[in-house]
CSV table of C-alpha atoms and ligand atoms in Angstrom, one decimal:
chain,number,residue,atom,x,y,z
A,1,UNK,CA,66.7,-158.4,-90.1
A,2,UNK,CA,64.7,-159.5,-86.9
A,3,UNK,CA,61.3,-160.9,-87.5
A,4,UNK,CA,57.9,-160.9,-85.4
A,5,UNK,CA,58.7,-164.7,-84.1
A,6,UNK,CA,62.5,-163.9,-83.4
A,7,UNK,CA,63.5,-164.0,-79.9
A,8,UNK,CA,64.6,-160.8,-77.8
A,9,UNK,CA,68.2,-160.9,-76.5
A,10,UNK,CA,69.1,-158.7,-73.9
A,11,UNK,CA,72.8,-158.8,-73.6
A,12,UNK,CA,74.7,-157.9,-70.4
A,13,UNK,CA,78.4,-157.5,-70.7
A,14,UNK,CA,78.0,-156.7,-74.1
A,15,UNK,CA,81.7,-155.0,-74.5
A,16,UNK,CA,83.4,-157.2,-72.6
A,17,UNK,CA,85.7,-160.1,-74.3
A,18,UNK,CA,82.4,-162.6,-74.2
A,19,UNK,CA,79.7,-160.1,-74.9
A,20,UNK,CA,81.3,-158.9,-78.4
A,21,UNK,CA,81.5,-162.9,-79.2
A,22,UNK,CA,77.7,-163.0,-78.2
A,23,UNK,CA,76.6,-160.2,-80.1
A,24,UNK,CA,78.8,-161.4,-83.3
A,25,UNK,CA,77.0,-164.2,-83.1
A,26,UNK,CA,73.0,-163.3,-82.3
A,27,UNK,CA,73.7,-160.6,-85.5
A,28,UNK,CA,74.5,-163.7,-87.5
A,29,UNK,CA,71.5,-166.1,-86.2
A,30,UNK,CA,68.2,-165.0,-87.8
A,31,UNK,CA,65.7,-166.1,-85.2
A,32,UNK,CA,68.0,-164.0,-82.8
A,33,UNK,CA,67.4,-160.3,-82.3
A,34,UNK,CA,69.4,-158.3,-80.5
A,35,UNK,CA,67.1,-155.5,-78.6
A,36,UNK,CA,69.4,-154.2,-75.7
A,37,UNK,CA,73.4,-154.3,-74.9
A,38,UNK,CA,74.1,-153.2,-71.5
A,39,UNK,CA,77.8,-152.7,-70.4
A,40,UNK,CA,79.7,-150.5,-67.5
A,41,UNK,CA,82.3,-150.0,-69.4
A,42,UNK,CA,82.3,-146.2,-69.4
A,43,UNK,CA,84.5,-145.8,-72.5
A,44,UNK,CA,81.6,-147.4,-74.7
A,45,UNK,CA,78.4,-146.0,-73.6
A,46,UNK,CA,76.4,-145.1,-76.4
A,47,UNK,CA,78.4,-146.5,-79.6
A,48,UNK,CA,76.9,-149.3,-81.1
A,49,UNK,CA,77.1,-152.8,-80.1
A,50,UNK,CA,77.8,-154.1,-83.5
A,51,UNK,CA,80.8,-151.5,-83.9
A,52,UNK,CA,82.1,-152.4,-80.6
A,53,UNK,CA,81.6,-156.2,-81.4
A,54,UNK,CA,83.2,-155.5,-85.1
A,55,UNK,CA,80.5,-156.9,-87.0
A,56,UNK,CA,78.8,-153.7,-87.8
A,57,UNK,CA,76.0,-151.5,-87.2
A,58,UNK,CA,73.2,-153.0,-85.3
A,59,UNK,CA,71.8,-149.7,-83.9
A,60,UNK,CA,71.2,-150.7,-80.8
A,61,UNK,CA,73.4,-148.3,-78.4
A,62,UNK,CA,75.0,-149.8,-75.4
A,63,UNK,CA,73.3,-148.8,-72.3
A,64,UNK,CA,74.5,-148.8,-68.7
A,65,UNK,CA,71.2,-150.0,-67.1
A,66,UNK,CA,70.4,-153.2,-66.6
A,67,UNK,CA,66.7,-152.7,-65.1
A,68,UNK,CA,65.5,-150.1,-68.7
A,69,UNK,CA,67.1,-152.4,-70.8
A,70,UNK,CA,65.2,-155.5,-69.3
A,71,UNK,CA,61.9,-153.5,-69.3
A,72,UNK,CA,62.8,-152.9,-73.1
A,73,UNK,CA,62.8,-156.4,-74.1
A,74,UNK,CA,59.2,-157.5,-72.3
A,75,UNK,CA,57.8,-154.8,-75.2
A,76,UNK,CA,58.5,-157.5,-77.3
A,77,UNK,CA,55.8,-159.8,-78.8
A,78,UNK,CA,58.2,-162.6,-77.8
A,79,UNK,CA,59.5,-163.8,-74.3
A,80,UNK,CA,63.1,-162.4,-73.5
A,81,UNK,CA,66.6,-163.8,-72.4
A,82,UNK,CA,69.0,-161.9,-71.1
A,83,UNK,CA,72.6,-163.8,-71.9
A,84,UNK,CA,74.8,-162.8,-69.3
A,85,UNK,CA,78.8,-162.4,-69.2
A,86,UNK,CA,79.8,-159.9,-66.8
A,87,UNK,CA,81.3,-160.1,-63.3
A,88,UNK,CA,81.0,-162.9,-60.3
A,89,UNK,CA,80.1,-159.7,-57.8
A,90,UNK,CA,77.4,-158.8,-60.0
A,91,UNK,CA,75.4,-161.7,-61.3
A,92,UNK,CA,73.4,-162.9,-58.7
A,93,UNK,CA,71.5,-159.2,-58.3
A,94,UNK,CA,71.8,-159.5,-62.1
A,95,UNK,CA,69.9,-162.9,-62.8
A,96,UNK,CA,67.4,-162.0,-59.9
A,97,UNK,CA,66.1,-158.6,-61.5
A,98,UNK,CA,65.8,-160.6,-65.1
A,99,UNK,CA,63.6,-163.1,-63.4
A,100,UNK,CA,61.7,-160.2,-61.6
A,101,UNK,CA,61.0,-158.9,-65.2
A,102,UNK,CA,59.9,-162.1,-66.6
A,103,UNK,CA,63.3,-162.2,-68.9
A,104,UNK,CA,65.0,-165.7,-69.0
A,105,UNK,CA,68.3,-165.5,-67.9
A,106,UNK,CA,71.1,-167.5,-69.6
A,107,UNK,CA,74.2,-166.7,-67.5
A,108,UNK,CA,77.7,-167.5,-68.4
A,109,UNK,CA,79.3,-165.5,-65.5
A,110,UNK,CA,81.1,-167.8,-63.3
A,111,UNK,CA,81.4,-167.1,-59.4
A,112,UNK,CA,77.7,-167.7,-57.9
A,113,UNK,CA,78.2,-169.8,-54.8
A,114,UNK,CA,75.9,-172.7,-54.4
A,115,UNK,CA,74.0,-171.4,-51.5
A,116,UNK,CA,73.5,-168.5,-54.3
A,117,UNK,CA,72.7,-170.8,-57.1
A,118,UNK,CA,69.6,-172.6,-54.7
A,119,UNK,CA,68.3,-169.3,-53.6
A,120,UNK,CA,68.0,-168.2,-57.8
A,121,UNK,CA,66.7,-172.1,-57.9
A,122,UNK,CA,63.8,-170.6,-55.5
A,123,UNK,CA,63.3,-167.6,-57.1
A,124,UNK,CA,63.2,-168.7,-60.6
A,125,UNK,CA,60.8,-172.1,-59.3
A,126,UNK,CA,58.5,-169.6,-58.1
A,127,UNK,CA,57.9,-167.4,-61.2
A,128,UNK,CA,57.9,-170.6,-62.8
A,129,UNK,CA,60.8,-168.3,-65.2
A,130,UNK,CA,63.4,-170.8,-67.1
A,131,UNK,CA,66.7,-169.7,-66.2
A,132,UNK,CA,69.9,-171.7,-67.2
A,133,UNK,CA,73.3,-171.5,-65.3
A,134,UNK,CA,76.2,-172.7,-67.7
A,135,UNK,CA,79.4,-172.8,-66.4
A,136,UNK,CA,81.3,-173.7,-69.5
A,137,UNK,CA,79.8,-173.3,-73.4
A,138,UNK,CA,81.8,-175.8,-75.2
A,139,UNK,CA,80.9,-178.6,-76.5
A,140,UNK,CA,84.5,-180.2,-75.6
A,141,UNK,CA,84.1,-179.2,-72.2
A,142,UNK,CA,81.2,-181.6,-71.7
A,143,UNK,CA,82.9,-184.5,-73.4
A,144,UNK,CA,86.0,-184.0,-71.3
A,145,UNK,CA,83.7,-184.3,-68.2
A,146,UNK,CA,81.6,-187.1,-69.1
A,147,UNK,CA,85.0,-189.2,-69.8
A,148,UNK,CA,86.3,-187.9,-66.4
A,149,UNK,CA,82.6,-189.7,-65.0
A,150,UNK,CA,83.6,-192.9,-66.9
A,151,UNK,CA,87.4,-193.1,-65.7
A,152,UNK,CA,86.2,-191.7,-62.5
A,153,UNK,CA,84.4,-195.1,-61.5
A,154,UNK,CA,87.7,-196.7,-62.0
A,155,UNK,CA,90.3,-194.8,-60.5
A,156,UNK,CA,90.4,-193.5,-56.3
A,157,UNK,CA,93.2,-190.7,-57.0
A,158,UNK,CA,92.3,-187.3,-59.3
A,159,UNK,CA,93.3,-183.8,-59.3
A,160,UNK,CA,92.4,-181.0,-61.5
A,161,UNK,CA,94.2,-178.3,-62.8
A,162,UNK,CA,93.0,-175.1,-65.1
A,163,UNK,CA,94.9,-172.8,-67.0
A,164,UNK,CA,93.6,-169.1,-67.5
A,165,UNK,CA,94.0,-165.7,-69.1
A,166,UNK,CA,95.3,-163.3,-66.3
A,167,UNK,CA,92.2,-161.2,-66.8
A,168,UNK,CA,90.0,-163.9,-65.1
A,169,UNK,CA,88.5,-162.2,-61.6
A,170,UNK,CA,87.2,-165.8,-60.1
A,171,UNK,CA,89.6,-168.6,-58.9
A,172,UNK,CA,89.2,-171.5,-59.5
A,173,UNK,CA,87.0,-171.3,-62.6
A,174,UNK,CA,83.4,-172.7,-62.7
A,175,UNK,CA,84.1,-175.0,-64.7
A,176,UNK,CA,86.5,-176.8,-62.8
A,177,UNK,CA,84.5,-176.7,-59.4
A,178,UNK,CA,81.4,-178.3,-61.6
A,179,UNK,CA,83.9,-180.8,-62.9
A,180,UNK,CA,84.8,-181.7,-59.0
A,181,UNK,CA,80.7,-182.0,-58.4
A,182,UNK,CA,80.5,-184.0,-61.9
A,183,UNK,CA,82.9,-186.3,-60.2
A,184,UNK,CA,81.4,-186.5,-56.8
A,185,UNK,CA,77.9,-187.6,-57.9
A,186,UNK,CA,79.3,-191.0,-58.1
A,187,UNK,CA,79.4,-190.9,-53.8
A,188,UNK,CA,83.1,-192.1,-54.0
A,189,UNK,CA,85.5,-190.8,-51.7
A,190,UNK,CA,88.5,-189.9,-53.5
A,191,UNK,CA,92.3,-189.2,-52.5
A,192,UNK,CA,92.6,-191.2,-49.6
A,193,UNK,CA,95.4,-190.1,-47.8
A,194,UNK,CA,99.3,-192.2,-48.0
A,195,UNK,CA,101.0,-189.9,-45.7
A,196,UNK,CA,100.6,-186.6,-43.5
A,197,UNK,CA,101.4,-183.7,-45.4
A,198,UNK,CA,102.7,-180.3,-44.5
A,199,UNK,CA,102.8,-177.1,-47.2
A,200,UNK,CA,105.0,-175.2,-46.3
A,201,UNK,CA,104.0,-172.2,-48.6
A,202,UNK,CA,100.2,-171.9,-48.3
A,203,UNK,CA,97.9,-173.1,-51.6
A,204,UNK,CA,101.1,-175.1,-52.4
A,205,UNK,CA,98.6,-178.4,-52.9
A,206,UNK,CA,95.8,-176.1,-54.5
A,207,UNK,CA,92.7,-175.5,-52.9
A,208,UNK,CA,89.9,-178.4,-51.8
A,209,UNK,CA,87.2,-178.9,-52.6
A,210,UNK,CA,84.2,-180.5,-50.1
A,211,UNK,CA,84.4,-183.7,-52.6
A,212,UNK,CA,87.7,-184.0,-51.6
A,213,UNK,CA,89.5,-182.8,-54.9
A,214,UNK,CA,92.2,-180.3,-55.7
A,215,UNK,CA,91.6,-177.8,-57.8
A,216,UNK,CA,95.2,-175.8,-59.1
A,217,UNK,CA,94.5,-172.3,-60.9
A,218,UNK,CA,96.9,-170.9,-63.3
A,219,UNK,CA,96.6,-167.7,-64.2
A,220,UNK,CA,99.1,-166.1,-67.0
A,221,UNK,CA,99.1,-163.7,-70.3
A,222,UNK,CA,99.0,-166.2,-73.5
A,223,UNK,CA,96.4,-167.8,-71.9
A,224,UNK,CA,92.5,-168.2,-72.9
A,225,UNK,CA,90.7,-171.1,-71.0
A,226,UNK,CA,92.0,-174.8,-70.2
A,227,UNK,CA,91.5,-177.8,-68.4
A,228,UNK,CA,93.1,-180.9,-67.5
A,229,UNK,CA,91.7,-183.6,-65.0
A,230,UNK,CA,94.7,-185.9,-63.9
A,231,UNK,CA,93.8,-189.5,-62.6
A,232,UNK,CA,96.6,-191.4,-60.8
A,233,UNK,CA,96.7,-194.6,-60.0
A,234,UNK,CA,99.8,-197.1,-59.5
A,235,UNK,CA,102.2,-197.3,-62.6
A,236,UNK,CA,99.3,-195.2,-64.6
A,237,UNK,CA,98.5,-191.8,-65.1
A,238,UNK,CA,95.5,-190.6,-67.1
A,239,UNK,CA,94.9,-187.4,-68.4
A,240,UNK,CA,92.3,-185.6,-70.2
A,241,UNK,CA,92.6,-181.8,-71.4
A,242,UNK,CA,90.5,-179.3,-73.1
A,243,UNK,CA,92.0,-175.9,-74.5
A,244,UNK,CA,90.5,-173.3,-75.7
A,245,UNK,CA,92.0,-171.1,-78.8
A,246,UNK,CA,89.2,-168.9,-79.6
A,247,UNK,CA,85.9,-167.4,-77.6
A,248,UNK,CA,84.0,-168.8,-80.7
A,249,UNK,CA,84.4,-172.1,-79.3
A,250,UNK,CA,81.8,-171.0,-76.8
A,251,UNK,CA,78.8,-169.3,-79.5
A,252,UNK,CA,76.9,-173.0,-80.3
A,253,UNK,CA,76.6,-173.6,-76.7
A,254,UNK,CA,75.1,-169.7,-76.2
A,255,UNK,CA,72.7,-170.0,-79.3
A,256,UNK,CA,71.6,-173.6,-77.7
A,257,UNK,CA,71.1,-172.5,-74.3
A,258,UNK,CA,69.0,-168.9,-76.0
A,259,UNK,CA,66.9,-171.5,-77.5
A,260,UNK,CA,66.4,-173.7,-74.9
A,261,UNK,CA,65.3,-171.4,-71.7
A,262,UNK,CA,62.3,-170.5,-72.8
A,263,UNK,CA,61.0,-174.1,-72.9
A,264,UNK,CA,62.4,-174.0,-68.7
A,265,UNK,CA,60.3,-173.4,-66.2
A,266,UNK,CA,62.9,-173.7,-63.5
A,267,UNK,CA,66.5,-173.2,-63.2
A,268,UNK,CA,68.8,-175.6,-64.9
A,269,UNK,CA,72.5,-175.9,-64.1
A,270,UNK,CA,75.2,-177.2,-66.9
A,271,UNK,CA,75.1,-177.5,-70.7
A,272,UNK,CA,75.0,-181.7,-70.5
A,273,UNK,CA,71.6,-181.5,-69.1
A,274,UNK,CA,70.5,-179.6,-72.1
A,275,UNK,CA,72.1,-181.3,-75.2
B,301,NDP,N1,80.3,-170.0,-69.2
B,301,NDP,C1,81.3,-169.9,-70.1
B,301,NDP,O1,81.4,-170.8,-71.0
B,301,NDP,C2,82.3,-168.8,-70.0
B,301,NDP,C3,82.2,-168.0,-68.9
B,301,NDP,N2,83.0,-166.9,-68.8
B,301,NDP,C4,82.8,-166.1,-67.7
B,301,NDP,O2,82.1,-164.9,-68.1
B,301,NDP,C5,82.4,-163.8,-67.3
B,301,NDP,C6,82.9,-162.6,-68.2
B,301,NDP,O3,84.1,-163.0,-68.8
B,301,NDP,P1,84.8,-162.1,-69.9
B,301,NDP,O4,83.9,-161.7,-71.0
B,301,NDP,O5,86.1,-162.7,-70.2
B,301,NDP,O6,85.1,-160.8,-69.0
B,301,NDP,P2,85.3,-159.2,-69.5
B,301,NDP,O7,85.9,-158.5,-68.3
B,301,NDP,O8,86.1,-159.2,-70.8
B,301,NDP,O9,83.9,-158.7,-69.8
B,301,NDP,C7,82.9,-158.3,-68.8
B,301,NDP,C8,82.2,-157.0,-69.3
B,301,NDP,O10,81.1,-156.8,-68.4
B,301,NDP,C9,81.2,-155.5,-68.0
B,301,NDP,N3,80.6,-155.4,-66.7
B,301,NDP,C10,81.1,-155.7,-65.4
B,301,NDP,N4,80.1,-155.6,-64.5
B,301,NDP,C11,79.0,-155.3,-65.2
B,301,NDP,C12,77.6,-155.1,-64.7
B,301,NDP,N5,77.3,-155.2,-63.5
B,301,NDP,N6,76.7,-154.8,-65.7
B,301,NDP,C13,77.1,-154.7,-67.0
B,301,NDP,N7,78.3,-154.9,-67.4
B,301,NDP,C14,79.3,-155.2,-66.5
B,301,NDP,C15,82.7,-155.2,-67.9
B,301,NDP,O11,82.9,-153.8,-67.9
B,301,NDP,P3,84.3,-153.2,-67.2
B,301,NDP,O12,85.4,-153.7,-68.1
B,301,NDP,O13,84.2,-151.8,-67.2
B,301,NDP,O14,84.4,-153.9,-65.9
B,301,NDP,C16,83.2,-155.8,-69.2
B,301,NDP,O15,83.0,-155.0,-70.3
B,301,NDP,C17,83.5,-164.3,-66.3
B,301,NDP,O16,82.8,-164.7,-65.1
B,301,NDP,C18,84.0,-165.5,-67.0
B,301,NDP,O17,84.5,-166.5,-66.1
B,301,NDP,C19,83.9,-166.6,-69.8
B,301,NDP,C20,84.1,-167.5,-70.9
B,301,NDP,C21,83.3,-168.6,-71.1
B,302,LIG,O1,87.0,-166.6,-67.5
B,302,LIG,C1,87.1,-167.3,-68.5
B,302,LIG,O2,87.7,-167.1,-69.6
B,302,LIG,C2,86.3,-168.6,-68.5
B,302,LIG,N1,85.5,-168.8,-67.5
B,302,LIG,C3,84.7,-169.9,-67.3
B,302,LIG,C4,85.0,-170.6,-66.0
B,302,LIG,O3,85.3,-170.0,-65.0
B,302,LIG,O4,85.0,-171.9,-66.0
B,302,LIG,C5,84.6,-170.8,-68.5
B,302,LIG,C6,85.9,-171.0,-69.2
B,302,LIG,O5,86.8,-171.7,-68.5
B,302,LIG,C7,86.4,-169.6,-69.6
């Protein structure tokens, strides 16, 4: 039962394989309350978010417009956020109308491009609006990156590879081209190269990124979300890898980053900053 000092959630995506997750898991935090599920998914337009989520009846109908559903939640006595798990065409138009509406947008949605994510940096700077950009939710995610920093200082040679469900629109994931930043704030230049190489099928040696790294993206059914970062160096091989069995996995990181925007006044980018 939502209370006058719980915070309003505006959830975008809500049927989708993130959203239900989310919704499961504002119905089950009490200083969470769920005003407004928005999804495009024609087949679910008006049944319940809860249903659709399994977790039962909410009574809060999924909608199929963004801009009422934001106006809904700044009725509330509270400040808004609108979590965000949708599509990579979508979100930048998405994150810049919750901003317009003084909503606080917590986006999970992978895909913005980082010309994008400075232009949202503006937008959100100058409607002094939190807004957080989190390209991966787990709390093993950003212990696998921080050990990538450490082994990072020590080793010249690194590749990354990640492994994902065939559903996945966006390659590679965010997560591993913020792992390929992570690793370039260190202003080494990695991979230098030992020979001239020719692919002879394009994409054979993954794509590159501008810190130098390659990024590999598997995509297959069986799936859900993982990541290794190799480092090679002669006669050693280190490797780190994160896997993902359930969407769960990614809920404490949500409920954090919910809490956590409205004490923003500007955009913040990645989960480490914010632990
Ligand atoms: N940051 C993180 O930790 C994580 C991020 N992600 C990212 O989240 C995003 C969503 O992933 P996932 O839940 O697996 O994807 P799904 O396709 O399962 O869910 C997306 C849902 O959003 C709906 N949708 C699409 N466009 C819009 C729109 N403009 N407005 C409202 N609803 C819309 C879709 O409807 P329809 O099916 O009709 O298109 C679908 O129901 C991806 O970018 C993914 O990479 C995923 C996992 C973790
Ligand atoms: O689409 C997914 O599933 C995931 N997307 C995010 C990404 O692109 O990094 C996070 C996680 O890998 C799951």
């Amino acid at each position: 039962m939502a209370n006058q000092s719980s915070i309003p959630v505006v959830v975008n995506g809500a049927a989708g394989k993130m959203g239900r997750e989310v919704v499961k898991a504002i119905a089950s935090t009490p200083d969470l309350n769920l005003v407004a599920a928005v999804d495009l998914n024609p087949n679910v337009l008006g049944k319940d978010a809860g249903e659709v989520a399994g977790c039962g009846t909410l009574e809060v109908p999924i909608l199929n417009d963004l801009q009422s559903s934001l106006l809904l939640a700044t009725q509330e006595k509270q400040l808004g956020v609108m979590v965000d798990f949708t599509h990579p065409d979508k979100i930048y138009d998405n994150v810049r109308s919750a901003i317009a509406y003084g909503i606080r947008p917590v986006v999970g949605t992978t895909g913005l491009s980082p010309e994008q994510i400075q232009d949202l940096a503006a937008f959100a700077d100058k409607a002094s609006v939190g807004c957080l950009i989190i390209p991966n939710f787990s709390i093993g995610m950003v212990l696998l990156q921080q050990a990538a920093i450490q082994a990072s200082k020590y080793f010249d040679h690194v590749e990354i590879i990640e492994l994902h469900h065939n559903q996945k629109a966006d390659a590679p994931s965010g997560t591993a081209i913020q792992t390929a930043e992570l690793l370039s704030e260190l202003g080494k230049n990695f991979n230098p190269p030992s020979v001239t190489e020719t692919e002879h099928l394009a994409g054979a040696r993954g794509s590159l990124t501008s810190e130098g790294i390659r990024i590999h993206s598997i995509r297959l059914p069986g799936l859900i979300a993982h990541q290794e970062v190799i480092f090679g160096a002669p006669g050693q091989i280190y490797t780190l890898r994160h896997d993902t069995s359930d969407r769960s996995c990614y809920m404490p990181g949500v409920i954090l980053s919910v809490r956590k925007v409205l004490e923003l006044q500007s955009l913040v980018y990645g989960l480490e900053k914010i632990l």
